[in-house]
PDB file of C-alpha atoms in Angstrom:
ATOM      1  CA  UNK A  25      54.271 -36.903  17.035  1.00 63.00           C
ATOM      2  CA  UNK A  26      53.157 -33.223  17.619  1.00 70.00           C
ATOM      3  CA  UNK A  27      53.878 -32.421  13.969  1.00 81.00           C
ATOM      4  CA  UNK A  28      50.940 -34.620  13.268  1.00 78.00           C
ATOM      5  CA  UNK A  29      48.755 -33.610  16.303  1.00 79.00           C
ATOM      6  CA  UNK A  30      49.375 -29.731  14.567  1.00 81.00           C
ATOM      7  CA  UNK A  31      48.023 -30.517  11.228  1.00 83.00           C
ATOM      8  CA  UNK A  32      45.010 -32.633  13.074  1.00 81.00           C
ATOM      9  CA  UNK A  33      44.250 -29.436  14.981  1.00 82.00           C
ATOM     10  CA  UNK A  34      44.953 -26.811  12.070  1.00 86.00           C
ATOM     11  CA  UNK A  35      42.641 -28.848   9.950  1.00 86.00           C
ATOM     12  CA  UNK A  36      40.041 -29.172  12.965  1.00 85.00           C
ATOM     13  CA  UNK A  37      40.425 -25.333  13.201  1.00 86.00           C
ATOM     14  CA  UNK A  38      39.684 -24.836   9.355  1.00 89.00           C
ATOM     15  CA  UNK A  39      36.632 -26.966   9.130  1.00 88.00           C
ATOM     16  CA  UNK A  40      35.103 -24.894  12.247  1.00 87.00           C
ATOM     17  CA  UNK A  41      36.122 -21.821  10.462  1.00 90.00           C
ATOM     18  CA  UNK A  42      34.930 -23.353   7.046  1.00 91.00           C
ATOM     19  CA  UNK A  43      31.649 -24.645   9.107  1.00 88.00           C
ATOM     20  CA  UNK A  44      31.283 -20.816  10.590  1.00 91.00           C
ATOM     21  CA  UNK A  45      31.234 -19.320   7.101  1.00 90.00           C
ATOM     22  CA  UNK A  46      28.929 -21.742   5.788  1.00 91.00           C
ATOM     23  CA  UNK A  47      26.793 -21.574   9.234  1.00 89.00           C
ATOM     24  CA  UNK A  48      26.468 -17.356   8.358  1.00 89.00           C
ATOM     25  CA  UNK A  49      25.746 -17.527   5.062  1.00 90.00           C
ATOM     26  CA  UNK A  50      22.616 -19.561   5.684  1.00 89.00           C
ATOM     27  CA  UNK A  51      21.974 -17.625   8.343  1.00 87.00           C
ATOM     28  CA  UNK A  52      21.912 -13.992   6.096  1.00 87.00           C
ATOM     29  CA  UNK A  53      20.197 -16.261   3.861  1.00 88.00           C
ATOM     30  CA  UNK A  54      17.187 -17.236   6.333  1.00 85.00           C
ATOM     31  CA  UNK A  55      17.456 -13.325   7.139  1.00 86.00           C
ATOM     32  CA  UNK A  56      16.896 -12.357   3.549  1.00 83.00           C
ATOM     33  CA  UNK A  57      13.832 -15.408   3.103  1.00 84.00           C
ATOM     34  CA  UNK A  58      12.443 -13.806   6.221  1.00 84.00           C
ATOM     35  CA  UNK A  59      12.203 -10.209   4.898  1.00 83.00           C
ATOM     36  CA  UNK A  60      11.284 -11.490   1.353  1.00 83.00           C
ATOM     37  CA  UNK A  61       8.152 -13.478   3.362  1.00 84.00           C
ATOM     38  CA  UNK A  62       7.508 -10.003   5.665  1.00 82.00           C
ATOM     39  CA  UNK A  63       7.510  -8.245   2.652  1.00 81.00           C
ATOM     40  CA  UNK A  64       5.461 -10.537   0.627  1.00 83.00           C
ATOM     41  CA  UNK A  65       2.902 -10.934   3.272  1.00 86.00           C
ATOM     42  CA  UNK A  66       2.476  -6.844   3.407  1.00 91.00           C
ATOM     43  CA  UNK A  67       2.459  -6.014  -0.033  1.00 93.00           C
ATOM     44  CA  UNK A  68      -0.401  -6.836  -2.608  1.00 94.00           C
ATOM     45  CA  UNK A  69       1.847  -9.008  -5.623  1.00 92.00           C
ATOM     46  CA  UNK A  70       0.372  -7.294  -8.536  1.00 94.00           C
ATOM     47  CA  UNK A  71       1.076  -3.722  -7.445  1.00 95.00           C
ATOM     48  CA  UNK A  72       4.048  -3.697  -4.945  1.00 94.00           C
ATOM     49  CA  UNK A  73       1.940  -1.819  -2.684  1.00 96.00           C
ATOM     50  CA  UNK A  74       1.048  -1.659   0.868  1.00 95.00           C
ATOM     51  CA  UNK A  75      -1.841  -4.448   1.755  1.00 95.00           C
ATOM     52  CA  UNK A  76      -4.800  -4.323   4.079  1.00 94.00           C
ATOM     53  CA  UNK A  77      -3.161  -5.773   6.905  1.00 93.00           C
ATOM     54  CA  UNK A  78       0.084  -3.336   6.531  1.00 95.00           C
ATOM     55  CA  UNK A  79      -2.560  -0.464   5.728  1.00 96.00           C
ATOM     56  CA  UNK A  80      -3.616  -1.324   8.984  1.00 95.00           C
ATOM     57  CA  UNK A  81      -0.755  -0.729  11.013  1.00 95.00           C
ATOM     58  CA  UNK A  82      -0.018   2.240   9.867  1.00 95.00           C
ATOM     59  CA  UNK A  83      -3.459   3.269  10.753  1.00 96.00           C
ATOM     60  CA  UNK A  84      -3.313   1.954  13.944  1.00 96.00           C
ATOM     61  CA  UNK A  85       0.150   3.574  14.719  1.00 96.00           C
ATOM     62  CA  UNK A  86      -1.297   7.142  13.632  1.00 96.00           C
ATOM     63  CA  UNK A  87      -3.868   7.163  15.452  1.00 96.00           C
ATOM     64  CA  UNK A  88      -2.386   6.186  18.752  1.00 96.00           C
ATOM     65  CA  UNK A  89      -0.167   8.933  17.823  1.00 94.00           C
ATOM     66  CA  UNK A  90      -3.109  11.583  17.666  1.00 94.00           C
ATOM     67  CA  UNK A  91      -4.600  10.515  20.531  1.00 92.00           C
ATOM     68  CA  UNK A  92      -1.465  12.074  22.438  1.00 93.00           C
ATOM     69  CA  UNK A  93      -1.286  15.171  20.291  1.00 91.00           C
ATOM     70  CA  UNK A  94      -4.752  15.461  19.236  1.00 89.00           C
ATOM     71  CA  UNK A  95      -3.921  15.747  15.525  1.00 91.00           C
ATOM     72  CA  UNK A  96      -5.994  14.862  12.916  1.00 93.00           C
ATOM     73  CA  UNK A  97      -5.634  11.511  10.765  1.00 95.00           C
ATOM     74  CA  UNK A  98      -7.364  11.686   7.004  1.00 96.00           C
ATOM     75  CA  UNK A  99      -7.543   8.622   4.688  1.00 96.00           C
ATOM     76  CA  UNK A 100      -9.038   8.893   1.466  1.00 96.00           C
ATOM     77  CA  UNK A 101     -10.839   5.508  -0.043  1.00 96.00           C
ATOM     78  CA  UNK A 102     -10.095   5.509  -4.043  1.00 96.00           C
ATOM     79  CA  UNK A 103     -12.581   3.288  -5.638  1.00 95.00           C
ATOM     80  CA  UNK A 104     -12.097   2.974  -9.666  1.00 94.00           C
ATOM     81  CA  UNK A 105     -15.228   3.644 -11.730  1.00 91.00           C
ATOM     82  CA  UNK A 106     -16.342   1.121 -14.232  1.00 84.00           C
ATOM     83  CA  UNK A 107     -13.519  -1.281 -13.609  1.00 90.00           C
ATOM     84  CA  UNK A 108     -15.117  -4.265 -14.025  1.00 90.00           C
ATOM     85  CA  UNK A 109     -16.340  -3.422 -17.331  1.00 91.00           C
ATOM     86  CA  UNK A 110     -12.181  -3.169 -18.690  1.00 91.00           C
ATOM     87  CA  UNK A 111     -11.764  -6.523 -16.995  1.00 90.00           C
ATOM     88  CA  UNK A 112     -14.960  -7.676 -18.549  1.00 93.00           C
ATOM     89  CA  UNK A 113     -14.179  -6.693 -22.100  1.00 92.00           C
ATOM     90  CA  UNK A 114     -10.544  -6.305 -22.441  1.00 91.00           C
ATOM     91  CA  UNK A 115      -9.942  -9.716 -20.178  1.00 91.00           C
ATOM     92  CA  UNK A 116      -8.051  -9.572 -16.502  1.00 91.00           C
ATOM     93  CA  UNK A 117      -4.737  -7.998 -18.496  1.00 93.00           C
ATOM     94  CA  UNK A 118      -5.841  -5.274 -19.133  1.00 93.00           C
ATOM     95  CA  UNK A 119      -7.256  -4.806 -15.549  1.00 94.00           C
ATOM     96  CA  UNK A 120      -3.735  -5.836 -14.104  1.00 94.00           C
ATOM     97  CA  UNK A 121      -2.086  -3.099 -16.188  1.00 94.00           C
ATOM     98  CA  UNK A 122      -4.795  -0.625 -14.750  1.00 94.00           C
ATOM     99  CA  UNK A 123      -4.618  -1.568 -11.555  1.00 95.00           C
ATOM    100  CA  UNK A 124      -0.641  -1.142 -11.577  1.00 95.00           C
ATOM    101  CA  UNK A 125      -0.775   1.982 -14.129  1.00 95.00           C
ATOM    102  CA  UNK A 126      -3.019   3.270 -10.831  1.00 95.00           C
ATOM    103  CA  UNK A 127      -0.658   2.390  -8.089  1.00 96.00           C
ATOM    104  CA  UNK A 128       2.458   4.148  -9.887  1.00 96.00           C
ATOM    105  CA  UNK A 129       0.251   7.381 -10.238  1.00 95.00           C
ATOM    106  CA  UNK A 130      -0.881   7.269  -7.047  1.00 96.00           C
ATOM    107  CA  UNK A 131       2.721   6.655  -5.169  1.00 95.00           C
ATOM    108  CA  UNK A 132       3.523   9.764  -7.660  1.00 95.00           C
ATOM    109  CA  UNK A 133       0.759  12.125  -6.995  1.00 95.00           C
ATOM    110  CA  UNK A 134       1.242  11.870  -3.552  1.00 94.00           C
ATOM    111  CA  UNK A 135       4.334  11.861  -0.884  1.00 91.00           C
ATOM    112  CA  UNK A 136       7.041  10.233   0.738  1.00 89.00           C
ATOM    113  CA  UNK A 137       5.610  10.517   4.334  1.00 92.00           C
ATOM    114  CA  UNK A 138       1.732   9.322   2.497  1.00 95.00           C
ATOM    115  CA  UNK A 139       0.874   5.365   2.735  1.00 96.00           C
ATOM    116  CA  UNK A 140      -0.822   4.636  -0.441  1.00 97.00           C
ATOM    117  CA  UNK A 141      -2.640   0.408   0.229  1.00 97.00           C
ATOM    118  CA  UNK A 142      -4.256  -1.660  -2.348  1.00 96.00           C
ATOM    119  CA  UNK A 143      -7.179  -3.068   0.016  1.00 93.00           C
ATOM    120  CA  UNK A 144      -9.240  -4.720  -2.354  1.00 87.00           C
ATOM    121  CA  UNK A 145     -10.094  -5.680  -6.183  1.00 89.00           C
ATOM    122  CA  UNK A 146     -10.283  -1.884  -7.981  1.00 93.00           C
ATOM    123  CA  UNK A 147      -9.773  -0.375  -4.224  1.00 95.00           C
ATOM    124  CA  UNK A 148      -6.985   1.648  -2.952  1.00 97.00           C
ATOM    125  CA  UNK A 149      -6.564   4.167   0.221  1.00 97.00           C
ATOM    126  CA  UNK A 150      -4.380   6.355   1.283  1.00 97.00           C
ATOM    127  CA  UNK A 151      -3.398   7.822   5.029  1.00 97.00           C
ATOM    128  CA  UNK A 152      -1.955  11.193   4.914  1.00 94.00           C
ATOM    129  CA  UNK A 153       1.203  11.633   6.843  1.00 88.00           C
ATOM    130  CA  UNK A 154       0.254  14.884   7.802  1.00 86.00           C
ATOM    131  CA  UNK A 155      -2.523  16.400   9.532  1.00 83.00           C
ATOM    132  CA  UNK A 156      -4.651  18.463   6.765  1.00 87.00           C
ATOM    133  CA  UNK A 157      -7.431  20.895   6.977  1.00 88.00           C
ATOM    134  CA  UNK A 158     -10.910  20.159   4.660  1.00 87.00           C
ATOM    135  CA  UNK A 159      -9.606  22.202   1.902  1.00 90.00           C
ATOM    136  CA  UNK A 160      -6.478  20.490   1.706  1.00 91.00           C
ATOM    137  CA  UNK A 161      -8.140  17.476   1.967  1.00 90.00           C
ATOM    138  CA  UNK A 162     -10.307  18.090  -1.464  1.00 90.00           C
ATOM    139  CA  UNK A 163      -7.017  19.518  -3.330  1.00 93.00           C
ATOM    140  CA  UNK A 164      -5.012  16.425  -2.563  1.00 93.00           C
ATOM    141  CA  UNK A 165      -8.058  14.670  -3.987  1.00 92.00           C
ATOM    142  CA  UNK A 166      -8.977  16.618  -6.886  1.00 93.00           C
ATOM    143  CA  UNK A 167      -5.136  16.146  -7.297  1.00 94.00           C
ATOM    144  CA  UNK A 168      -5.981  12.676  -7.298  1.00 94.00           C
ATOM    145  CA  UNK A 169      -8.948  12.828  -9.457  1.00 93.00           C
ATOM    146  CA  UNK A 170      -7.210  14.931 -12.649  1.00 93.00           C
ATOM    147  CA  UNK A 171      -4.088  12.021 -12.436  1.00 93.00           C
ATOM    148  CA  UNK A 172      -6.070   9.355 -12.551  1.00 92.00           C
ATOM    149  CA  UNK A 173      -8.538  10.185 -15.640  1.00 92.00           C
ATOM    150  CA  UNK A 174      -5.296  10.556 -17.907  1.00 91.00           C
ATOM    151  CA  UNK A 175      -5.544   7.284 -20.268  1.00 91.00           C
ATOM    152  CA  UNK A 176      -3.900   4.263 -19.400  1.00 91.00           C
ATOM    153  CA  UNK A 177      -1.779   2.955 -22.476  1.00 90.00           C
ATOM    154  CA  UNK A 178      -2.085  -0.863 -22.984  1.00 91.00           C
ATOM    155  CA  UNK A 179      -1.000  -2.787 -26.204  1.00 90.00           C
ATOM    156  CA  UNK A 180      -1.651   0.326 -28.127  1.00 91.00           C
ATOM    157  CA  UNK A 181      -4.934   1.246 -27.115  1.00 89.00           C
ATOM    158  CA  UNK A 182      -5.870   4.215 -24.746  1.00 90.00           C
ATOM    159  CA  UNK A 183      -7.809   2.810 -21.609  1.00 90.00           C
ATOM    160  CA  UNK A 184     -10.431   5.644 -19.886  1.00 88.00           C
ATOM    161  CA  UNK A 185     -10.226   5.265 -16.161  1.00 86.00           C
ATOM    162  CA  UNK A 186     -11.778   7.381 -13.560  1.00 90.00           C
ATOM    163  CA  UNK A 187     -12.234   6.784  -9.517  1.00 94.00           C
ATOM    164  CA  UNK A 188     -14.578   7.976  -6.772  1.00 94.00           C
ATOM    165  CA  UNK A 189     -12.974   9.017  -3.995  1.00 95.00           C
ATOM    166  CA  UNK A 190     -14.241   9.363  -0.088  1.00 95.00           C
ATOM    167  CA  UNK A 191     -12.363  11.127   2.767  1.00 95.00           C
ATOM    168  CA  UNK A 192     -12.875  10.912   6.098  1.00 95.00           C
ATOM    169  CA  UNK A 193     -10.421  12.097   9.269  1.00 95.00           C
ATOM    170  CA  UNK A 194     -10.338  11.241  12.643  1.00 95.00           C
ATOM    171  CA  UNK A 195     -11.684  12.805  15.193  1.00 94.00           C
ATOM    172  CA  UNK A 196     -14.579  14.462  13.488  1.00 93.00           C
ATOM    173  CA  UNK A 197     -16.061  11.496  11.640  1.00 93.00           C
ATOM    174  CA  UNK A 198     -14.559   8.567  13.547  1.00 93.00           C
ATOM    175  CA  UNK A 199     -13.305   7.459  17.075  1.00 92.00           C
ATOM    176  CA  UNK A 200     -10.927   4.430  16.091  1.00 94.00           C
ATOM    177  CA  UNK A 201      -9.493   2.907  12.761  1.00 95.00           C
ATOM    178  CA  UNK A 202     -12.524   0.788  12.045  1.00 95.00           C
ATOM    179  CA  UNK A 203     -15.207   3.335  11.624  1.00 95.00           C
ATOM    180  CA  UNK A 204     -12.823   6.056   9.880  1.00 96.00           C
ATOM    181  CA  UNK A 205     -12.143   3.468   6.915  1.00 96.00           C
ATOM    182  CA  UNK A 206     -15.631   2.740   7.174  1.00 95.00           C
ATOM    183  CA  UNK A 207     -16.822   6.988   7.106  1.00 96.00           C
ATOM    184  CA  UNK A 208     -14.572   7.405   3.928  1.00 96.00           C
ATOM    185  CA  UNK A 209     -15.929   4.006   2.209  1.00 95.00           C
ATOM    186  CA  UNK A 210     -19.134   5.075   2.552  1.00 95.00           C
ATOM    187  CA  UNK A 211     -18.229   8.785   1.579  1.00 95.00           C
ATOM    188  CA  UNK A 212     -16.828   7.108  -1.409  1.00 95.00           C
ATOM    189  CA  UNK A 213     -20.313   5.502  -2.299  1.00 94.00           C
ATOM    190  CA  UNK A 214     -21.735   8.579  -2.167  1.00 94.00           C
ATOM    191  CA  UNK A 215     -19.038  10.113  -4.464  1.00 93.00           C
ATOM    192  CA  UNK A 216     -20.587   7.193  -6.584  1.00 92.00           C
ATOM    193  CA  UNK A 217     -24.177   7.822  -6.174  1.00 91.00           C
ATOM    194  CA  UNK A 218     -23.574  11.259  -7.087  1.00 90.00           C
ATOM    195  CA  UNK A 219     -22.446  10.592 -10.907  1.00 86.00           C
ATOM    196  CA  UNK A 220     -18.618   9.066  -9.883  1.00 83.00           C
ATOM    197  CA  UNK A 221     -15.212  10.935 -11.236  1.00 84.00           C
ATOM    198  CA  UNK A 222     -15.747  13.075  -8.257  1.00 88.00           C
ATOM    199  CA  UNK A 223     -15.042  13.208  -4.271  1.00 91.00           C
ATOM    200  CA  UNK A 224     -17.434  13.343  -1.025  1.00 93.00           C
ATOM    201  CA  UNK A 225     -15.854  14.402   2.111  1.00 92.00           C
ATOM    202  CA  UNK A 226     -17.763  12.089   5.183  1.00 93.00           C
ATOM    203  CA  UNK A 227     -20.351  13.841   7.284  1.00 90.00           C
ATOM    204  CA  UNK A 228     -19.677  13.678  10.644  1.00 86.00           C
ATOM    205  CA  UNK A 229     -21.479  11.251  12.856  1.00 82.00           C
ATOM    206  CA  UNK A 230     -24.981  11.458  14.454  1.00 74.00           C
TER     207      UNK A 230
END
């Protein structure tokens, strides 16, 4: 009888070992659907980019870090000028292929250690990843400006785009993450105001 007690417990042994495999590969696979869902619920769909609330996080995490070493944190708000009027006459394809057209030219223009967020309809910003004096500052943007008016290229016609763009830093315009991205916003407007395609830097408070 133990010959047939041995094959009852080899085959009990293979199903737990078949039942482990199978028990790991749905677990990678809940791993992978869990990453996939982090990812999708930080990243705008259309452009692959950083959303608001990962924007966020990052902005939160640099400042805590300059509070301690009393660096500076700069974000730039990127607002696109006369969007609505491609979406309004060339239909919401040709604003998708803007919008993404933007976000590869921005993730190019600038670098690895710079968070580049799609926060809104035609709105992007960025957060530096290194402290940078005012001039700086405006050649990163006027960096910004010049890549962005090249013509977009969409079922062979040439789309003019331009953007506004608003910079504000931290500690000189703004004491926590809410009223720095809402210094550069409002730079931004001004950037409008004053004939768009150009940059404002925020004016400190008070």
């Amino acid at each position: 009888g133990g010959n047939a007690e041995h094959k009852v417990v080899s085959t009990l042994a293979r199903t737990f070992r078949d039942m482990r495999v199978q028990i790991n590969e749905q677990i990678s696979e809940l791993r992978d659907n869990q990453e996939e869902l982090e990812h999708l619920a930080q990243h705008d769909p259309l452009t692959n980019l950083p959303n608001r609330r990962k924007f966020q996080e990052r902005l939160d995490l640099a400042l805590a870090q300059a509070k301690r070493t009393g660096q500076r944190v700069c974000v730039l708000f990127i607002d696109l000028d006369r969007f609505k009027l491609i979406n309004d006459t060339l239909g919401h394809d040709a604003g998708d292929a803007v919008l993404q057209a933007v976000a590869l030219r921005l993730q190019a223009l600038l670098r690895e250690v710079d968070t580049v967020a799609r926060v809104g309809g035609d709105e992007f910003v960025v957060l530096l990843g290194a402290s940078a004096t005012d001039a700086q500052l405006e050649a990163i943007a006027d960096k910004l400006l010049h890549g962005l008016r090249e013509p977009i290229l969409f079922q062979g016609q040439q789309l003019e785009q331009a953007c506004s763009i608003g910079i504000a830093a931290y500690p000189e315009h703004a004491a926590s993450a809410v009223e720095l991205l809402a210094a550069a916003d409002q730079a931004m407007y001004e950037a409008k105001t004053a004939g768009r395609n150009t940059l404002r830097i925020a004016r400190p408070p008070g």
